[in-house]
Amino acid sequence: MISLPEALLTELQHIKRFDKHTFIEAHQHDPVTSIRLNQDKITGLFQEQKKVPWCTEGRYLPERPVFTLDPLYHAGAYYVQEASSMFTGYLLQQIIKDHKGLRVLDLCAAPGGKSTHIASLLDNESLLISNEVIRARATILDENMTRWGHMNTWVTANDPRDFGKLHGYFDVVVADAPCSGSGLFRKDKKALEEWSEANVQMCSERQQRILADIWPAIKQDGILIYATCSYSRKEDEDILDWLAGQFEAEAIHVDIPAEWGVVEVKSNKGLSGYRFFPDNVYGEGFFIAALRKNDSSGEEYYPRFKSGHDLKIQQQAGYLLTDNNVRFMQTGKEEYCALLPDHEQDWQLLQKLVYFRKAGLRLGQPAGKDWLPAHDVALSIDAAASLPGIDVTREQALHFLRREDPGFGTIDKGWMLVRYNGLGLGWIKSLGNRINNYLPKHWRIRMEIADLD
Ligand code: SAM
């Protein structure tokens, strides 16, 4: 039986719709398993499962499968995401509706639940920067964004204050802040063990620092989406009041069907936020609010840069993509990427200010007359349909994902995309009767072969 901290239960007594009895009871059940489908990688998977009310692509699963053993998980056909946090997409959709060409920053983005969701909601002219300050977590974020396959989704690894230099740059900033984690007690026993009032206070102060650092980067009339997985007012409503006290910020109200069980709450200053209790919704604990920035931090004048488009690379690597109306750029010592034309200027400016893990779609590199294609192309929704490929069974796919020889027998020579259910998993180079497996080492499945069967 999970025993909840008394100090937390006392603190929550006065929170709207908190019911101590049903709240404790909900914590005796397993956490809910849910996934969100990638609408750009349709497979027909999980269609029969119950929908998450606030997310068209969200599905509840009756039990937790071993995702590692599903090649479609590795192909980016879906993302395993906690259901309540999918509400971020609903909120964003209500606010940005028909807006195109937005610059969006997901400030605390790893492992990538909200970023993959936002990527699916933005139009192609929009740019999403997914940022994660902790380098090891930025690696996981990079992998998950690569699986999702969008060229207009870039990954950076910076402290929030580094973005503060970009005055008035972003239309939307999402700050899913590090928090005390009380909303995840059912999923994360460590959060339960480490919970304390002192930690709530420490998190609240850190949240204020993060928001103060990032506020200048939001445009006037731009949007801040603030979220935590904490129930504590100090990290939720009080943060909204703190923002309204420091800056000119106004909360945005959205309509929500009552049957969803989401609780609209008001801060002391009357700002709206939305809280999820596990006894009211089928999901974990969550808090979210959207604020409009009414003050200005001064929009900077940014110079225009000369195009870095590389025709030679376009000639060599252009065959990899469906649409060649992109910029082929050298973005690192031996790294070449494709950027959407609308975003080249952003890259030219941002690369001087922040540390990029990836911008646009990594293409790979020249190798004599040959082209060594990047793993990212195999997972990209922009990969040319005409690329030579081999369709594999689940067993072959799992061998490939273990970086083993999947046993294809004799096949045509050359680079081949390994496809499962029509989705790319990675590259092999066929030498005729044997192959080299080009799955990056750190993407390899580590489960023993016996577990795969
Ligand atoms: N948005 C993510 C998602 O949906 O998958 C979850 C983000 S998690 C709640 C908060 C993230 O903030 C963590 O990845 C953590 O590493 C990062 N973080 C920790 N300290 C931070 C700081 N001082 N500034 C910004 N981000 C920080």
Coordinates of C-alpha atoms and ligand atoms in Angstrom, one line a residue:
M1 CA 0.0 0.0 0.0
I2 CA 1.3 3.4 -1.0
S3 CA 1.4 5.8 2.0
L4 CA 1.3 9.4 1.1
P5 CA 3.2 12.2 3.0
E6 CA 0.9 13.6 5.7
A7 CA 2.3 17.1 5.1
L8 CA 1.2 16.9 1.4
L9 CA -2.3 15.7 2.4
T10 CA -2.6 18.6 4.9
E11 CA -1.4 21.1 2.3
L12 CA -4.0 19.9 -0.3
Q13 CA -6.9 20.0 2.2
H14 CA -8.0 23.4 0.9
I15 CA -7.4 22.8 -2.8
K16 CA -10.5 22.9 -5.0
R17 CA -12.0 19.4 -5.5
F18 CA -9.4 17.6 -3.4
D19 CA -10.9 14.6 -1.7
K20 CA -8.5 12.9 0.7
H21 CA -10.3 9.6 0.7
T22 CA -10.6 9.1 -3.1
F23 CA -7.1 10.6 -3.6
I24 CA -5.5 8.0 -1.3
E25 CA -7.6 5.3 -2.8
A26 CA -6.5 6.2 -6.4
H27 CA -2.9 5.9 -5.3
Q28 CA -3.4 2.2 -4.5
H29 CA -3.9 1.5 -8.2
D30 CA -1.2 1.0 -10.9
P31 CA -0.5 4.1 -13.1
V32 CA -2.4 4.4 -16.3
T33 CA -0.5 3.4 -19.5
S34 CA -1.2 5.5 -22.6
I35 CA 0.4 6.3 -25.9
R36 CA 0.1 9.0 -28.5
L37 CA 0.0 8.0 -32.2
N38 CA 2.2 9.8 -34.7
Q39 CA -0.3 11.0 -37.3
D40 CA 2.6 11.3 -39.9
K41 CA 3.4 7.6 -39.5
I42 CA 0.1 5.8 -39.7
T43 CA 0.1 2.1 -39.1
G44 CA -3.5 1.4 -37.9
L45 CA -2.0 0.4 -34.6
F46 CA -4.1 0.7 -31.3
Q47 CA -7.1 2.0 -33.2
E48 CA -9.5 -0.1 -31.2
Q49 CA -8.2 1.2 -27.8
K50 CA -10.0 3.8 -25.7
K51 CA -9.3 7.4 -26.7
V52 CA -7.8 10.0 -24.3
P53 CA -10.7 12.5 -24.2
W54 CA -8.5 15.6 -24.8
C55 CA -6.2 14.2 -27.4
T56 CA -7.4 12.7 -30.7
E57 CA -4.2 10.7 -31.1
G58 CA -4.0 9.5 -27.5
R59 CA -5.0 6.0 -26.6
Y60 CA -5.2 4.1 -23.2
L61 CA -3.7 0.6 -23.2
P62 CA -5.3 -2.0 -21.0
E63 CA -1.8 -3.2 -19.9
R64 CA 1.8 -2.1 -20.4
P65 CA 3.4 -4.1 -23.2
V66 CA 7.2 -4.5 -23.5
F67 CA 7.6 -1.5 -25.8
T68 CA 11.3 -2.4 -26.5
L69 CA 10.1 -5.4 -28.3
D70 CA 7.8 -3.5 -30.7
P71 CA 9.7 -2.4 -33.8
L72 CA 6.9 0.3 -34.4
Y73 CA 7.9 2.0 -31.2
H74 CA 11.5 2.3 -32.6
A75 CA 10.1 3.5 -35.9
G76 CA 8.4 6.4 -34.1
A77 CA 4.8 5.3 -34.9
Y78 CA 3.8 6.3 -31.4
Y79 CA 5.2 7.8 -28.2
V80 CA 4.5 6.5 -24.7
Q81 CA 3.1 9.5 -22.9
E82 CA 1.3 10.0 -19.7
A83 CA -2.4 10.9 -20.6
S84 CA -2.9 14.0 -18.4
S85 CA 0.1 15.7 -20.0
M86 CA -1.4 15.3 -23.4
F87 CA -3.7 18.1 -22.4
T88 CA -0.8 20.5 -23.3
G89 CA -1.7 19.8 -27.0
Y90 CA -5.4 20.6 -26.4
L91 CA -4.5 23.9 -24.6
L92 CA -2.1 24.9 -27.3
Q93 CA -4.5 24.1 -30.1
Q94 CA -7.2 26.2 -28.4
I95 CA -4.9 29.1 -28.3
I96 CA -2.9 29.0 -31.6
K97 CA -5.8 27.6 -33.7
D98 CA -5.0 28.8 -37.3
H99 CA -1.6 30.4 -36.6
K100 CA 1.2 29.5 -39.0
G101 CA 4.9 30.2 -39.0
L102 CA 5.3 30.2 -35.2
R103 CA 8.5 30.1 -33.4
V104 CA 8.0 27.7 -30.4
L105 CA 10.5 26.9 -27.6
D106 CA 9.9 23.8 -25.4
L107 CA 12.3 24.9 -22.7
C108 CA 12.4 21.8 -20.4
A109 CA 11.8 19.2 -23.1
A110 CA 13.4 15.8 -22.2
P111 CA 12.5 13.1 -22.8
G112 CA 10.2 14.7 -25.4
G113 CA 6.5 13.9 -24.6
K114 CA 5.3 17.4 -25.1
S115 CA 7.8 18.2 -27.9
T116 CA 6.7 15.3 -30.1
H117 CA 3.1 16.3 -29.4
I118 CA 3.8 20.0 -30.3
A119 CA 5.7 18.9 -33.5
S120 CA 2.5 17.1 -34.7
L121 CA 0.4 20.2 -34.1
L122 CA 2.6 22.8 -35.9
D123 CA 2.5 23.6 -39.6
N124 CA 5.6 23.2 -41.7
E125 CA 6.4 26.9 -41.6
S126 CA 6.6 26.8 -37.8
L127 CA 9.8 26.0 -36.0
L128 CA 10.1 24.1 -32.7
I129 CA 13.2 24.3 -30.6
S130 CA 13.2 21.5 -28.1
N131 CA 15.7 22.3 -25.3
E132 CA 17.1 20.3 -22.4
V133 CA 19.8 21.6 -20.1
I134 CA 21.0 18.3 -18.8
R135 CA 23.2 16.9 -21.5
A136 CA 22.5 13.2 -20.9
R137 CA 18.8 13.9 -21.1
A138 CA 19.3 16.0 -24.2
T139 CA 20.7 12.8 -25.9
I140 CA 17.4 11.0 -25.1
L141 CA 15.4 14.0 -26.3
D142 CA 17.4 14.0 -29.6
E143 CA 16.7 10.3 -30.1
N144 CA 13.0 10.7 -29.5
M145 CA 12.7 13.7 -31.7
T146 CA 14.6 11.9 -34.4
R147 CA 12.2 9.0 -34.2
W148 CA 9.3 11.4 -34.6
G149 CA 10.8 12.5 -37.9
H150 CA 10.1 16.2 -38.3
M151 CA 12.6 18.5 -40.1
N152 CA 11.3 21.6 -38.4
T153 CA 12.0 20.3 -34.9
W154 CA 15.5 21.1 -33.6
V155 CA 17.2 20.1 -30.4
T156 CA 19.4 22.3 -28.2
A157 CA 21.0 21.8 -24.8
N158 CA 21.1 25.1 -23.0
D159 CA 20.4 26.8 -19.7
P160 CA 17.2 28.8 -19.9
R161 CA 19.2 32.0 -19.4
D162 CA 20.9 31.5 -22.7
F163 CA 17.6 32.0 -24.5
G164 CA 16.9 35.1 -22.5
K165 CA 19.3 37.0 -24.8
L166 CA 16.8 36.5 -27.7
H167 CA 14.5 39.4 -26.8
G168 CA 11.0 38.9 -28.1
Y169 CA 12.0 35.9 -30.3
F170 CA 9.4 33.2 -29.5
D171 CA 5.6 33.3 -30.1
V172 CA 5.2 30.4 -27.7
V173 CA 7.4 29.1 -24.8
V174 CA 6.4 25.9 -23.1
A175 CA 8.0 25.5 -19.6
D176 CA 7.3 22.1 -18.2
A177 CA 9.3 22.9 -15.2
P178 CA 11.3 20.5 -13.0
C179 CA 9.1 20.0 -9.9
S180 CA 8.6 18.1 -6.7
G181 CA 6.8 15.4 -8.7
S182 CA 3.8 14.6 -6.3
G183 CA 1.6 14.0 -9.4
L184 CA 3.8 11.0 -10.4
F185 CA 3.9 9.1 -7.1
R186 CA 2.2 6.1 -8.7
K187 CA 4.8 5.9 -11.5
D188 CA 7.9 7.1 -9.7
K189 CA 8.6 5.7 -6.2
K190 CA 11.7 7.9 -5.9
A191 CA 9.6 11.1 -6.2
L192 CA 7.5 9.7 -3.3
E193 CA 10.6 9.0 -1.1
E194 CA 12.2 12.4 -1.9
W195 CA 9.1 14.5 -1.4
S196 CA 9.4 17.1 1.4
E197 CA 8.0 20.6 2.0
A198 CA 11.6 21.9 1.8
N199 CA 11.9 20.3 -1.7
V200 CA 8.6 22.0 -2.8
Q201 CA 10.0 25.3 -1.6
M202 CA 13.3 24.7 -3.5
C203 CA 11.4 23.7 -6.7
S204 CA 9.2 26.8 -6.4
E205 CA 12.3 29.1 -6.2
R206 CA 13.9 27.3 -9.2
Q207 CA 10.7 27.6 -11.2
Q208 CA 10.8 31.4 -10.6
R209 CA 14.4 31.6 -11.7
I210 CA 13.7 29.6 -14.9
L211 CA 10.7 31.8 -15.8
A212 CA 12.5 35.1 -15.0
D213 CA 15.3 33.9 -17.3
I214 CA 13.0 33.0 -20.2
W215 CA 10.5 35.8 -20.0
P216 CA 12.5 38.3 -22.2
A217 CA 12.6 35.7 -25.0
I218 CA 8.7 35.7 -25.4
K219 CA 7.2 38.2 -27.9
Q220 CA 4.8 40.8 -26.7
D221 CA 1.3 39.1 -27.0
G222 CA 3.2 35.8 -27.1
I223 CA 2.2 32.8 -25.0
L224 CA 3.8 31.1 -22.0
I225 CA 2.5 27.6 -21.2
Y226 CA 3.6 26.6 -17.7
A227 CA 3.2 23.1 -16.4
T228 CA 4.2 20.9 -13.5
C229 CA 3.4 17.4 -12.3
S230 CA 3.1 18.8 -8.7
Y231 CA -0.1 19.4 -6.8
S232 CA 1.4 22.0 -4.6
R233 CA 0.1 25.6 -4.9
K234 CA 3.6 26.9 -4.3
E235 CA 4.6 25.4 -7.6
D236 CA 1.3 26.0 -9.4
E237 CA -1.1 28.8 -8.6
D238 CA 1.5 30.8 -6.6
I239 CA 3.8 30.7 -9.6
L240 CA 1.1 32.3 -11.7
D241 CA 0.7 35.0 -9.1
W242 CA 4.4 35.5 -8.9
L243 CA 4.6 35.9 -12.7
A244 CA 1.7 38.4 -12.7
G245 CA 3.5 40.3 -9.9
Q246 CA 6.8 40.5 -11.7
F247 CA 5.6 41.0 -15.3
E248 CA 2.4 41.9 -17.2
A249 CA 1.0 38.5 -17.6
E250 CA -2.6 37.5 -18.1
A251 CA -4.0 34.0 -17.8
I252 CA -6.0 32.5 -20.7
H253 CA -9.1 30.6 -20.0
V254 CA -10.2 27.7 -22.3
D255 CA -13.5 25.8 -22.3
I256 CA -13.3 22.2 -21.1
P257 CA -16.2 19.7 -21.2
A258 CA -17.2 19.0 -17.5
E259 CA -17.1 15.2 -18.1
W260 CA -13.3 15.3 -18.6
G261 CA -12.9 15.7 -14.8
V262 CA -10.2 18.5 -15.3
V263 CA -10.5 21.1 -12.5
E264 CA -10.2 24.7 -13.4
V265 CA -8.6 26.5 -10.5
K266 CA -8.0 30.2 -9.7
S267 CA -4.9 31.7 -8.1
N268 CA -5.2 34.3 -5.3
K269 CA -5.0 36.9 -8.0
G270 CA -7.7 35.2 -10.1
L271 CA -5.5 33.6 -12.8
S272 CA -6.8 30.3 -14.3
G273 CA -5.0 27.1 -14.2
Y274 CA -6.0 23.4 -14.8
R275 CA -5.4 20.6 -12.4
F276 CA -5.6 16.9 -12.9
F277 CA -6.3 14.6 -9.9
P278 CA -5.9 10.8 -10.5
D279 CA -9.3 10.2 -8.8
N280 CA -11.1 12.5 -11.3
V281 CA -9.3 11.7 -14.5
Y282 CA -7.9 8.6 -16.1
G283 CA -4.3 9.8 -15.8
E284 CA -1.6 11.0 -13.4
G285 CA -1.4 14.3 -11.4
F286 CA -0.7 17.4 -13.6
F287 CA -1.1 21.2 -13.5
I288 CA -1.0 23.5 -16.5
A289 CA -1.8 27.2 -17.3
A290 CA -1.4 29.5 -20.4
L291 CA -0.5 33.1 -20.0
R292 CA -0.3 35.9 -22.5
K293 CA 2.6 38.3 -22.2
N294 CA 1.4 41.9 -22.2
D295 CA 4.6 43.7 -21.7
S296 CA 7.5 44.0 -24.1
S297 CA 11.1 43.1 -23.5
G298 CA 12.0 45.0 -26.7
E299 CA 12.2 43.2 -30.0
E300 CA 15.8 43.0 -31.2
Y301 CA 16.8 43.8 -34.8
Y302 CA 18.5 40.7 -36.1
P303 CA 20.7 41.0 -39.1
R304 CA 20.1 38.9 -42.3
F305 CA 22.8 36.4 -43.0
K306 CA 24.2 35.2 -46.3
S307 CA 22.7 31.8 -47.3
G308 CA 24.9 28.8 -46.5
H309 CA 23.1 26.6 -49.0
D310 CA 25.6 24.1 -50.4
L311 CA 24.8 23.1 -54.0
K312 CA 27.3 20.3 -54.1
I313 CA 25.7 18.7 -51.1
Q314 CA 22.3 19.1 -52.7
Q315 CA 23.6 17.3 -55.8
Q316 CA 25.0 14.4 -53.7
A317 CA 22.4 14.0 -51.0
G318 CA 19.2 15.4 -52.6
Y319 CA 18.1 11.9 -53.7
L320 CA 17.4 11.2 -50.0
L321 CA 14.4 13.6 -49.7
T322 CA 10.9 13.8 -51.2
D323 CA 11.2 17.6 -51.6
N324 CA 14.3 19.2 -52.7
N325 CA 13.2 22.7 -51.9
V326 CA 15.3 22.8 -48.7
R327 CA 18.6 24.3 -47.7
F328 CA 21.5 21.8 -47.7
M329 CA 23.9 23.1 -45.0
Q330 CA 27.1 22.2 -43.3
T331 CA 26.2 22.4 -39.6
G332 CA 29.2 20.8 -38.1
K333 CA 32.7 19.6 -38.9
E334 CA 31.4 16.5 -40.7
E335 CA 27.7 17.1 -40.4
Y336 CA 25.3 18.2 -43.1
C337 CA 21.7 18.9 -42.6
A338 CA 18.6 19.9 -44.5
L339 CA 16.7 22.9 -43.2
L340 CA 13.4 24.3 -44.4
P341 CA 14.0 27.5 -46.3
D342 CA 12.0 29.6 -43.8
H343 CA 14.3 28.5 -41.0
E344 CA 17.7 29.2 -42.4
Q345 CA 18.0 32.6 -40.9
D346 CA 16.9 31.2 -37.5
W347 CA 19.8 28.7 -37.7
Q348 CA 22.3 31.3 -38.7
L349 CA 21.4 33.4 -35.7
L350 CA 20.8 30.8 -33.1
Q351 CA 23.9 28.8 -33.8
K352 CA 25.9 31.8 -32.5
L353 CA 24.0 31.8 -29.2
V354 CA 23.0 28.3 -28.2
Y355 CA 24.4 24.8 -28.3
F356 CA 22.8 22.7 -31.0
R357 CA 22.4 18.9 -30.8
K358 CA 20.6 19.0 -34.1
A359 CA 19.1 21.5 -36.5
G360 CA 16.8 20.3 -39.3
L361 CA 17.4 16.8 -40.6
R362 CA 20.8 15.3 -40.3
L363 CA 21.7 13.9 -43.8
G364 CA 25.0 12.1 -43.2
Q365 CA 28.2 12.8 -45.0
P366 CA 30.0 12.3 -48.3
A367 CA 32.3 9.2 -48.5
G368 CA 34.2 9.6 -51.8
K369 CA 31.5 9.3 -54.5
D370 CA 29.2 7.5 -52.1
W371 CA 27.0 9.2 -49.5
L372 CA 26.9 7.8 -46.0
P373 CA 23.2 8.4 -45.1
A374 CA 22.4 9.5 -41.5
H375 CA 20.2 7.3 -39.4
D376 CA 17.8 10.3 -39.1
V377 CA 16.9 10.0 -42.8
A378 CA 15.6 6.5 -42.2
L379 CA 13.2 7.8 -39.6
S380 CA 12.3 11.1 -41.3
I381 CA 8.8 11.7 -42.7
D382 CA 10.6 13.6 -45.5
A383 CA 12.6 10.5 -46.7
A384 CA 12.1 9.9 -50.4
A385 CA 9.7 7.0 -51.0
S386 CA 11.9 5.9 -53.9
L387 CA 14.8 5.0 -51.6
P388 CA 15.8 1.3 -52.0
G389 CA 14.5 -0.7 -49.1
I390 CA 13.8 -4.1 -47.7
D391 CA 10.6 -5.0 -45.9
V392 CA 11.3 -7.1 -42.8
T393 CA 9.4 -9.4 -40.4
R394 CA 9.1 -8.5 -36.8
E395 CA 11.8 -11.0 -35.9
Q396 CA 14.2 -9.6 -38.6
A397 CA 13.4 -6.1 -37.4
L398 CA 14.3 -7.1 -33.8
H399 CA 17.6 -8.6 -34.9
F400 CA 18.3 -5.5 -36.9
L401 CA 17.6 -3.4 -33.8
R402 CA 20.0 -5.5 -31.9
R403 CA 22.7 -4.7 -34.5
E404 CA 22.8 -8.2 -35.7
D405 CA 22.6 -9.7 -39.1
P406 CA 18.8 -10.2 -39.6
G407 CA 19.5 -13.1 -42.1
F408 CA 18.1 -11.6 -45.3
G409 CA 19.9 -14.2 -47.6
T410 CA 21.1 -12.8 -50.9
I411 CA 19.8 -9.3 -51.7
D412 CA 20.8 -6.4 -54.1
K413 CA 24.0 -4.6 -53.3
G414 CA 24.0 -1.1 -51.9
W415 CA 22.4 1.0 -49.2
M416 CA 18.9 -0.2 -48.1
L417 CA 16.4 1.2 -45.8
V418 CA 15.1 -1.4 -43.4
R419 CA 11.3 -1.0 -43.3
Y420 CA 8.8 -2.6 -41.0
N421 CA 5.1 -2.1 -41.7
G422 CA 6.2 0.6 -44.2
L423 CA 8.2 2.6 -41.7
G424 CA 11.9 3.1 -41.7
L425 CA 14.0 1.6 -38.9
G426 CA 17.5 2.3 -40.1
W427 CA 20.1 1.5 -42.8
I428 CA 22.0 -1.5 -43.9
K429 CA 24.7 -1.7 -46.6
S430 CA 24.3 -4.9 -48.5
L431 CA 27.4 -6.6 -50.0
G432 CA 25.2 -9.1 -51.7
N433 CA 25.3 -12.2 -49.5
R434 CA 26.1 -10.3 -46.3
I435 CA 25.2 -6.9 -44.8
N436 CA 26.7 -4.2 -42.6
N437 CA 24.2 -3.0 -40.0
Y438 CA 24.3 0.8 -39.7
L439 CA 22.1 1.2 -36.7
P440 CA 24.0 3.6 -34.3
K441 CA 25.5 1.7 -31.4
H442 CA 23.7 3.7 -28.7
W443 CA 20.3 2.9 -30.4
R444 CA 20.8 -0.8 -30.0
I445 CA 18.2 -2.9 -28.1
R446 CA 20.0 -4.5 -25.2
M447 CA 17.5 -7.2 -24.3
E448 CA 18.8 -10.7 -24.6
I449 CA 17.7 -12.7 -27.6
A450 CA 15.8 -15.1 -25.5
D451 CA 13.6 -12.2 -24.3
L452 CA 12.8 -11.3 -27.9
D453 CA 11.1 -14.6 -28.9
Ligands
SAM1 N1 8.6 18.2 -21.0 C1 9.1 16.9 -20.8 C2 8.2 15.8 -21.4 O1 7.0 16.1 -21.7 O2 8.7 14.8 -21.8 C3 9.3 16.6 -19.3 C4 10.1 17.6 -18.6 S1 10.5 17.3 -17.0 C5 9.1 17.6 -16.1 C6 11.5 18.7 -16.6 C7 12.8 18.8 -17.3 O3 13.5 20.0 -16.8 C8 13.8 17.7 -17.0 O4 14.1 17.1 -18.3 C9 15.0 18.3 -16.3 O5 16.2 17.7 -16.7 C10 14.9 19.7 -16.8 N2 15.6 20.7 -15.9 C11 16.2 20.4 -14.7 N3 16.7 21.5 -14.1 C12 16.4 22.5 -15.0 C13 16.7 23.9 -15.0 N4 17.4 24.5 -14.0 N5 16.3 24.6 -16.1 C14 15.7 24.1 -17.1 N6 15.3 22.8 -17.2 C15 15.7 22.0 -16.1

